[in-house]
Coordinates of C-alpha atoms in Angstrom, one line a residue:
X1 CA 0.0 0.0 0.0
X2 CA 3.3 2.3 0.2
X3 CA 5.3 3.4 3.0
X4 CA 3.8 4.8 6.7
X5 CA 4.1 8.1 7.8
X6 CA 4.8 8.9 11.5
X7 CA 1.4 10.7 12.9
X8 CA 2.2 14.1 14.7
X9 CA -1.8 13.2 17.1
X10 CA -1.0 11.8 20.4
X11 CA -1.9 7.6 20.2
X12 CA -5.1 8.0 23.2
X13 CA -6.6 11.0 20.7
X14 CA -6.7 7.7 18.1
X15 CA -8.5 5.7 20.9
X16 CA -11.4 8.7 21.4
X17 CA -11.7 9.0 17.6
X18 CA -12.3 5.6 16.8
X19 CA -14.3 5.2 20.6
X20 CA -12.5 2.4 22.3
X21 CA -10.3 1.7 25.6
X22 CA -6.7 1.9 25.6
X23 CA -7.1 -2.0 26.6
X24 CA -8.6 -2.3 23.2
X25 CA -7.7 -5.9 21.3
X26 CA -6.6 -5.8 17.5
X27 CA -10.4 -7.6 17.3
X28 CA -11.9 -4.5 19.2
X29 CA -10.4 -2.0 16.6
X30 CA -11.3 -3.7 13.2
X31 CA -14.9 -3.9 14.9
X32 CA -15.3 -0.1 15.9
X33 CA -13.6 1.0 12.5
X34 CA -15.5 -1.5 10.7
X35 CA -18.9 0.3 12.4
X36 CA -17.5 4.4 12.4
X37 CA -16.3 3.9 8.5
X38 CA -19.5 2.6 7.5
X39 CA -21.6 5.1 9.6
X40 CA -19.3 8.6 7.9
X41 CA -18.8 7.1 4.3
X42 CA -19.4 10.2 2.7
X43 CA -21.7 8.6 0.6
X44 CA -24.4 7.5 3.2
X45 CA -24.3 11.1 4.7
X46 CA -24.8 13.7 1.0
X47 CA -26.4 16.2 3.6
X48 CA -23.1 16.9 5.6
X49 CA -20.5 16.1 3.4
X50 CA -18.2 18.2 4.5
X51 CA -18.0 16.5 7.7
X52 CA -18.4 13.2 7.0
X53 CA -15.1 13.5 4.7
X54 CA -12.8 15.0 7.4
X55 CA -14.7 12.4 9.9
X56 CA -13.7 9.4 8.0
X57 CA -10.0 10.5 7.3
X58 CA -9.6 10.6 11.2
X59 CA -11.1 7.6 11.8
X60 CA -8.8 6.1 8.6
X61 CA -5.7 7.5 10.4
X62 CA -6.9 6.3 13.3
X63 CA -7.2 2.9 12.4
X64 CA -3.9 3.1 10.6
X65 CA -1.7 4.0 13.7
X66 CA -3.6 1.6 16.2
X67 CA -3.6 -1.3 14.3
X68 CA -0.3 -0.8 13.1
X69 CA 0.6 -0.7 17.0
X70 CA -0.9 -3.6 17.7
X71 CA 0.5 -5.6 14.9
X72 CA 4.1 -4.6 16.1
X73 CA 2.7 -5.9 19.7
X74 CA 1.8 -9.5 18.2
X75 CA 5.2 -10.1 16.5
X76 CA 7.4 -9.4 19.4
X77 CA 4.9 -12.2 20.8
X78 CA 6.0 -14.2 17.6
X79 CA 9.4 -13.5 18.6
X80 CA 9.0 -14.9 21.8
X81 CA 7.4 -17.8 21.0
X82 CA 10.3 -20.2 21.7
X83 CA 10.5 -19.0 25.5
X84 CA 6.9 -18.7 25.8
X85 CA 4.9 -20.9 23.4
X86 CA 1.7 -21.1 25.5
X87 CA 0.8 -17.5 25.7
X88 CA 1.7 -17.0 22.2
X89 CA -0.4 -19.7 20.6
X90 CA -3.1 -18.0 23.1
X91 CA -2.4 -14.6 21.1
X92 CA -2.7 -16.6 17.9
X93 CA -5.5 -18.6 18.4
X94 CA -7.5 -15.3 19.3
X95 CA -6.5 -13.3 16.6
X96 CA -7.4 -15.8 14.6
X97 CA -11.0 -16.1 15.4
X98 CA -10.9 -12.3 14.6
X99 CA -8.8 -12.4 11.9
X100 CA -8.8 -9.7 8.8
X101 CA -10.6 -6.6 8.3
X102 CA -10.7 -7.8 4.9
X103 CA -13.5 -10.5 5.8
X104 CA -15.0 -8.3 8.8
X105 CA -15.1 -5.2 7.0
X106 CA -17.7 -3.6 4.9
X107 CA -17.8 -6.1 1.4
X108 CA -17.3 -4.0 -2.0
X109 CA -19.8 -5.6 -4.0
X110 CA -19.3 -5.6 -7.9
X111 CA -21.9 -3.9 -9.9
X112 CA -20.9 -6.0 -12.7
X113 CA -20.2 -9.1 -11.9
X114 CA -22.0 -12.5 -10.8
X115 CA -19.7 -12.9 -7.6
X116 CA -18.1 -10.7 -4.7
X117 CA -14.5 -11.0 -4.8
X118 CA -12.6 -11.1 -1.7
X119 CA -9.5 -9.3 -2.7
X120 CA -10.8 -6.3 -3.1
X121 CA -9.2 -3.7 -0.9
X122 CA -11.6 -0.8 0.7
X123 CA -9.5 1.4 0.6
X124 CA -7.5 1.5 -3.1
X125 CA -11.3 1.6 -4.0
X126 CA -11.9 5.0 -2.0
X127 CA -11.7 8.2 -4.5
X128 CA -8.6 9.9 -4.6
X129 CA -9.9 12.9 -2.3
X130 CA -10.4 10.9 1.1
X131 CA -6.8 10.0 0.5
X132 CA -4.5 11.6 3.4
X133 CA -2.8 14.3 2.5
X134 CA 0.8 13.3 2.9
X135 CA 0.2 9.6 4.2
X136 CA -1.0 6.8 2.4
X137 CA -4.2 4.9 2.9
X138 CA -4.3 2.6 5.9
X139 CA -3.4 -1.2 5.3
X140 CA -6.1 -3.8 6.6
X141 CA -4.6 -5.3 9.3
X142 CA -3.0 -8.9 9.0
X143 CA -3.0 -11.9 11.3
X144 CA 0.0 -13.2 13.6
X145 CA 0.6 -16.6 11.6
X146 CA 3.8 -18.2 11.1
X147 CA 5.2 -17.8 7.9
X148 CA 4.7 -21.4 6.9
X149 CA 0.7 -21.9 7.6
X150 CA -1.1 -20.3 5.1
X151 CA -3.8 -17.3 6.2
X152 CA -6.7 -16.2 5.0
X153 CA -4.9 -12.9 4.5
X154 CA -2.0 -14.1 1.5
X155 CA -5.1 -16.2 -0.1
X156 CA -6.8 -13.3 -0.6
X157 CA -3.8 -11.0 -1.3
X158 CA -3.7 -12.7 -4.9
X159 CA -6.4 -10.5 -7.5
X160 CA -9.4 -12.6 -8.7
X161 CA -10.1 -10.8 -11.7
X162 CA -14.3 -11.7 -13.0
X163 CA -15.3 -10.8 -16.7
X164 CA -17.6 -7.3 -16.7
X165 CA -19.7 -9.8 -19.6
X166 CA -20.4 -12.4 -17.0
X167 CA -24.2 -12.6 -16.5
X168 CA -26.3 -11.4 -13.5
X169 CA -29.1 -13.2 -12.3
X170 CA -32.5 -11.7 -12.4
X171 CA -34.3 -11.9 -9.0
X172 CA -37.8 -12.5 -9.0
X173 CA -40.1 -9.6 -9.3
X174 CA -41.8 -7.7 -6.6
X175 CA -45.7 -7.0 -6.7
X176 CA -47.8 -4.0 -5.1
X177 CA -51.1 -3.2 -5.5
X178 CA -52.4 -0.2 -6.4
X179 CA -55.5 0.7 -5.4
X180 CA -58.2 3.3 -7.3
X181 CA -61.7 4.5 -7.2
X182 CA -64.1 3.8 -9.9
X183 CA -63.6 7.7 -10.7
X184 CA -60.1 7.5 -11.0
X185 CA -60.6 4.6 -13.5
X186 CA -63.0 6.3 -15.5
X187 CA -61.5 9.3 -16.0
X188 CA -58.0 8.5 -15.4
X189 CA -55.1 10.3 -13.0
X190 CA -51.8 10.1 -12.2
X191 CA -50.5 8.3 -9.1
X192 CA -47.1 8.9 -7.3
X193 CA -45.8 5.9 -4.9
X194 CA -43.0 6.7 -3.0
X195 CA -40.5 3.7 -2.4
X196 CA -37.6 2.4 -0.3
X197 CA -34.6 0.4 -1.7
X198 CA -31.6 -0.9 -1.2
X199 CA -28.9 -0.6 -3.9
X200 CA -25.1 -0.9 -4.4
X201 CA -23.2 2.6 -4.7
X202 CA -20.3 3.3 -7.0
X203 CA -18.1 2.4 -3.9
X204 CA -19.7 -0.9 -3.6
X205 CA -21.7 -0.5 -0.2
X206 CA -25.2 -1.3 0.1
X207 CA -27.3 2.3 1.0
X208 CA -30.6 2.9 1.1
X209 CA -32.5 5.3 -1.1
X210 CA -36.2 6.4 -1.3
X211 CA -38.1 7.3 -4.7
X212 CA -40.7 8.1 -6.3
X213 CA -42.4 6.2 -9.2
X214 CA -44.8 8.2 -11.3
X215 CA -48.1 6.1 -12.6
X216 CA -50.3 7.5 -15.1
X217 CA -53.6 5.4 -14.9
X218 CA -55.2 5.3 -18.5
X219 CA -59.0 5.8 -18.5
X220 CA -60.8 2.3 -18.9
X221 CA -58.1 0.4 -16.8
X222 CA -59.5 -2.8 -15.2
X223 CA -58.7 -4.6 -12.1
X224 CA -55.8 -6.3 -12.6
X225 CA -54.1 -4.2 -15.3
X226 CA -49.7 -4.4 -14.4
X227 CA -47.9 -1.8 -14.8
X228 CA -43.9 -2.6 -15.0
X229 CA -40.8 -0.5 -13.2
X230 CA -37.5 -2.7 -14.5
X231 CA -34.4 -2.6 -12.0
X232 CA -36.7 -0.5 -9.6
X233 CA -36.8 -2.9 -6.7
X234 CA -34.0 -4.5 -4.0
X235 CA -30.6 -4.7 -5.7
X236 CA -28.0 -7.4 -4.3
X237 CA -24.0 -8.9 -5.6
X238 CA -24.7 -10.4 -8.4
X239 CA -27.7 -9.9 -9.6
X240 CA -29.9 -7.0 -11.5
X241 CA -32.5 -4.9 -9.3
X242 CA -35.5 -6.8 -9.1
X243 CA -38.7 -5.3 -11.2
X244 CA -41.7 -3.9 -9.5
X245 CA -44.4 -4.7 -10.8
X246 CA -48.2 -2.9 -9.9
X247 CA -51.3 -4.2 -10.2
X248 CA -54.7 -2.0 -10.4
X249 CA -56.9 -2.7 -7.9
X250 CA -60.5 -1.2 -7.7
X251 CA -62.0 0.1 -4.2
X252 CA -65.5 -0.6 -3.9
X253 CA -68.5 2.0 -4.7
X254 CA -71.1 2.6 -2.6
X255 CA -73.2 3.3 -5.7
X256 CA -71.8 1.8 -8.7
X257 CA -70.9 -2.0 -10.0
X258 CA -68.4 -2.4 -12.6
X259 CA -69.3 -5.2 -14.6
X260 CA -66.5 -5.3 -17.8
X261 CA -67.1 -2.0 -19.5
X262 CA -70.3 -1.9 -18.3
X263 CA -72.2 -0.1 -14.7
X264 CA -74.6 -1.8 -12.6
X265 CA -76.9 0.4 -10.6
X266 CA -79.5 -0.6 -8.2
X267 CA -82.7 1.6 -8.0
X268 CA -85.6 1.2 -5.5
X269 CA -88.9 2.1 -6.6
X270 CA -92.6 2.3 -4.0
X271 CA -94.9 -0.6 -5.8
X272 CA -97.6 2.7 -5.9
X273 CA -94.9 4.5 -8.2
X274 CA -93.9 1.1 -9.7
X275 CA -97.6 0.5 -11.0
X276 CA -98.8 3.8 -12.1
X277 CA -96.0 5.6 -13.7
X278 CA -93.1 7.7 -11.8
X279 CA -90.3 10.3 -13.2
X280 CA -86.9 9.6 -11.0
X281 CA -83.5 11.1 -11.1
X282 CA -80.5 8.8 -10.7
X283 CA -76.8 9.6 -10.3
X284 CA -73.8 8.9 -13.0
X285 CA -70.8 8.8 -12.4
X286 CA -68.8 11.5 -11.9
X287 CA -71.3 13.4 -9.8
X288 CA -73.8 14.3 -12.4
X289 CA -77.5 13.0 -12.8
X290 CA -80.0 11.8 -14.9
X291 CA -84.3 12.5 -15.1
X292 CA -86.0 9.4 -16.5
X293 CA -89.7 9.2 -17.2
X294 CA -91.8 6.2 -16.7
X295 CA -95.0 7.9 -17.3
X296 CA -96.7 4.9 -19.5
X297 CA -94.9 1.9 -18.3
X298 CA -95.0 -0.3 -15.7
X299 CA -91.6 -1.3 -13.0
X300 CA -92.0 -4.5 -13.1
X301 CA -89.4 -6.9 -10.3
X302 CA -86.3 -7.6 -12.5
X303 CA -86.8 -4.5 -15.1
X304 CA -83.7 -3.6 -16.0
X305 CA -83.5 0.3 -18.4
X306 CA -79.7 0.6 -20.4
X307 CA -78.6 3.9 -20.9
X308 CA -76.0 3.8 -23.4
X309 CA -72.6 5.1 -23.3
X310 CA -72.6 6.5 -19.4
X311 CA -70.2 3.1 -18.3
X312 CA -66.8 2.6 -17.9
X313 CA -64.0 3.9 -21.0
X314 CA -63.3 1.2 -23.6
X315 CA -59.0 1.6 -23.7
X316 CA -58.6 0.2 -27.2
X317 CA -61.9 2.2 -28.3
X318 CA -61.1 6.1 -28.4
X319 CA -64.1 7.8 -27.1
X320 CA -66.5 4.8 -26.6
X321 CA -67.9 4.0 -23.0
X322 CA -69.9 1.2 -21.8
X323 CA -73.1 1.1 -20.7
X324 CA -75.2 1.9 -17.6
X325 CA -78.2 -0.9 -16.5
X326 CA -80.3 0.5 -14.6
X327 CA -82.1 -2.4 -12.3
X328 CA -85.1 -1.7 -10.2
X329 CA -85.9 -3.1 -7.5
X330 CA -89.8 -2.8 -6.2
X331 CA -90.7 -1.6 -2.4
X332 CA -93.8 -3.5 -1.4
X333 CA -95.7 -2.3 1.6
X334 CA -95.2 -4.2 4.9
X335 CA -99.0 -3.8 5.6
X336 CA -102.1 -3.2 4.1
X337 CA -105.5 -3.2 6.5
X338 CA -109.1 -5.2 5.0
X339 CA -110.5 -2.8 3.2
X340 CA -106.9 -1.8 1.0
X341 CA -106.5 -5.7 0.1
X342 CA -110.3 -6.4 -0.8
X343 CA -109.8 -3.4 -3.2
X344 CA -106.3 -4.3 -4.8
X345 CA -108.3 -7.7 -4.7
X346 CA -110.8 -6.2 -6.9
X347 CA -108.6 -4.3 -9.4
X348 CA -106.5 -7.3 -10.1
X349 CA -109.2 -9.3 -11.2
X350 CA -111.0 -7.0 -13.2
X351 CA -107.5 -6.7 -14.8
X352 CA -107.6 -10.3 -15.1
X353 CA -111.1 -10.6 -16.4
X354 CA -110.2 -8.0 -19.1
X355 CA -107.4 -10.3 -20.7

C-alpha cells in the first residue's frame, strides 16, 4: 500500500476517535472502524458532506496508527514464541478467530459481476480525495501466523479478476397493488408511490435510497391491469434490481358496479310509483344525474333500463364508454289493513277478467 508516515496526534486522541479503551484488542479496533467507516462514508451522509469527509479520514488515520501498534505488539509475541509458546499460541488462536478486516469489514460488491470478490481492498477503492494528505491509505490489518501456515490474509492478497460480460441473475419480481376509485378509472389520473430500496453505490456499499415512481392510470383500466418499473426494486451482488411490478386494484363504490365496460346500478322504486307511472333522477358517475320518465310503463321486479354510453371507458376504443343498466328493485308495503286488500283484490281481477 506504500510506505507509513509517523502521525504528529498523540496515540489516546486515536483511541477517542475511533471510541475504544486503551485496553482495546486488534479484534476491538477492526470492529469499531468497521462500524464508524461505514456510519461517515461520505456517501451514506450527502447532507453533511463536509464533515463526514474530514470524519472518516480521522477515523482512517486512526485505524492506521492503532492497528499498526498492535500488529508490532503481536510479533514481538512471535518473537518470543520459543520461550513462551503457551501464551503466544493464546495470542494466535485469538487473533485468529478475529482475523482480517478484509473479511470483517464492509464487502465492495461488484456492480458488474456474478460474484463478490474477496480481494478487493476498501481502501484503493476510496476516491482519490479521502486519501491523506501526505500519508497513504491505511493497510487492513494482518493476522499473527507463522510464515509457513497459510492465512486467510495471502489467499486473498492474490487479484481474482471476473469478466464485466459475465451474466447477472434476475431476482424475482416484486408485486404491489395499487388501489383506485371507480372515478379515478374512469376518468383517469396520475399516481405517485414513493418507495424504499436498497442498492449498491459506486463504492460498492449497500445504502438505502427512497423514490418516487410516477403512474399515469389510463381511462378504462380494469382490475388487474400491471404496470412494470425494470431494476426498480431490491438490488443485491450479483444480480440485476429486481422489477416492480403494480397491479390496479378497484376500491368498492357505494353506488356503482363495474361489470367489464359496463355499470350496474341498483334503484328502488314504492310498488304505488312502480304500478302507475313515476319520473326519477339517478346519479352517473362522476357526480352528475340523470331524469327518467316512466310515465306509461309499468316497473315490473327484474326491469332492467340501459342507458347507453354512461359506463366505464373502452382503452382500445377512443371515445366509446360502456353502458349503464339500470335495475329496479320494487318496495312493497309491509302492511295493508281489509279494506286496501279487498280493493287491490278487486282491481287485479278485473285486470284479469279484461285479458
Amino acid at each position: 500500500m506504500g510506505e507509513s508516515t509517523k502521525s504528529s496526534m498523540p496515540a489516546s486522541k486515536y483511541y477517542g476517535i475511533l471510541e475504544i479503551s486503551k485496553s482495546a484488542s486488534l479484534a476491538d479496533i477492526c470492529k469499531s472502524y468497521k462500524h464508524l467507516v461505514r456510519k461517515w462514508h461520505p456517501d451514506r451522509n450527502r447532507s453533511n458532506q463536509a464533515e463526514a469527509v474530514e470524519k472518516f479520514r480521522s477515523i482512517n488515520e486512526a485505524y492506521r496508527v492503532l492497528s499498526q501498534n498492535k500488529r508490532e505488539e503481536v510479533d514481538i509475541l512471535k518473537n518470543d514464541v520459543a520461550k513462551t509458546p503457551k501464551k503466544f499460541l493464546k495470542q494466535q488462536e485469538k487473533d485468529k478467530d478475529d482475523n482480517e478486516l478484509q473479511i470483517s469489514s464492509p464487502t465492495l460488491l461488484s456492480r458488474t459481476t456474478s460474484r463478490i470478490s474477496p480481494s478487493v481492498d476498501f481502501y484503493t477503492s476510496m476516491p482519490s480525495f479521502l486519501s491523506m494528505s501526505g500519508a497513504s491509505s491505511p493497510t487492513t490489518p494482518r493476522t499473527p501466523i507463522s510464515d509457513q501456515t497459510p492465512s486467510l490474509s495471502k489467499i486473498a492478497s492474490k487479484p481474482i479478476i471476473f469478466s464485466q460480460s459475465t451474466s447477472r441473475r434476475k431476482p424475482q419480481p416484486i408485486k404491489k397493488k395499487l388501489e383506485c376509485t371507480l372515478e379515478e378509472l374512469c376518468n383517469g389520473c396520475v399516481k405517485k408511490v414513493t418507495i424504499t430500496r436498497d442498492f449498491i453505490a459506486t463504492t460498492g456499499l449497500i445504502i438505502k435510497e427512497e423514490e418516487v415512481l410516477t403512474i399515469k392510470v389510463k381511462p378504462g383500466w380494469k382490475r388487474g391491469t400491471k404496470i412494470s418499473f425494470e431494476g426498480k426494486g431490491e438490488e443485491r451482488a450479483g444480480t440485476h434490481g429486481s422489477d416492480i411490478i403494480f397491479s390496479i386494484d378497484e376500491k368498492k363504490h357505494s353506488l356503482f358496479k363495474r361489470e367489464g365496460d359496463d355499470l350496474v346500478l341498483g334503484v328502488e322504486v314504492p310498488l304505488v310509483q312502480a304500478l302507475t307511472g313515476c319520473t326519477i333522477t339517478i346519479p352517473l358517475l362522476g357526480g352528475d344525474e340523470m331524469t327518467l320518465s316512466f310515465d306509461d310503463k309499468i316497473i315490473y321486479p327484474g326491469y332492467e333500463k340501459i342507458i347507453p354510453g354512461q359506463g366505464m371507458p373502452k382503452p382500445k376504443q377512443e371515445n366509446i364508454r360502456g353502458d349503464l343498466v339500470l335495475q329496479f328493485l320494487i318496495e312493497f308495503p309491509i302492511y295493508l289493513s281489509e279494506d286496501q286488500r279487498f280493493q287491490v283484490v278487486s282491481i287485479l281481477e278485473d285486470h284479469i277478467t279484461s285479458e
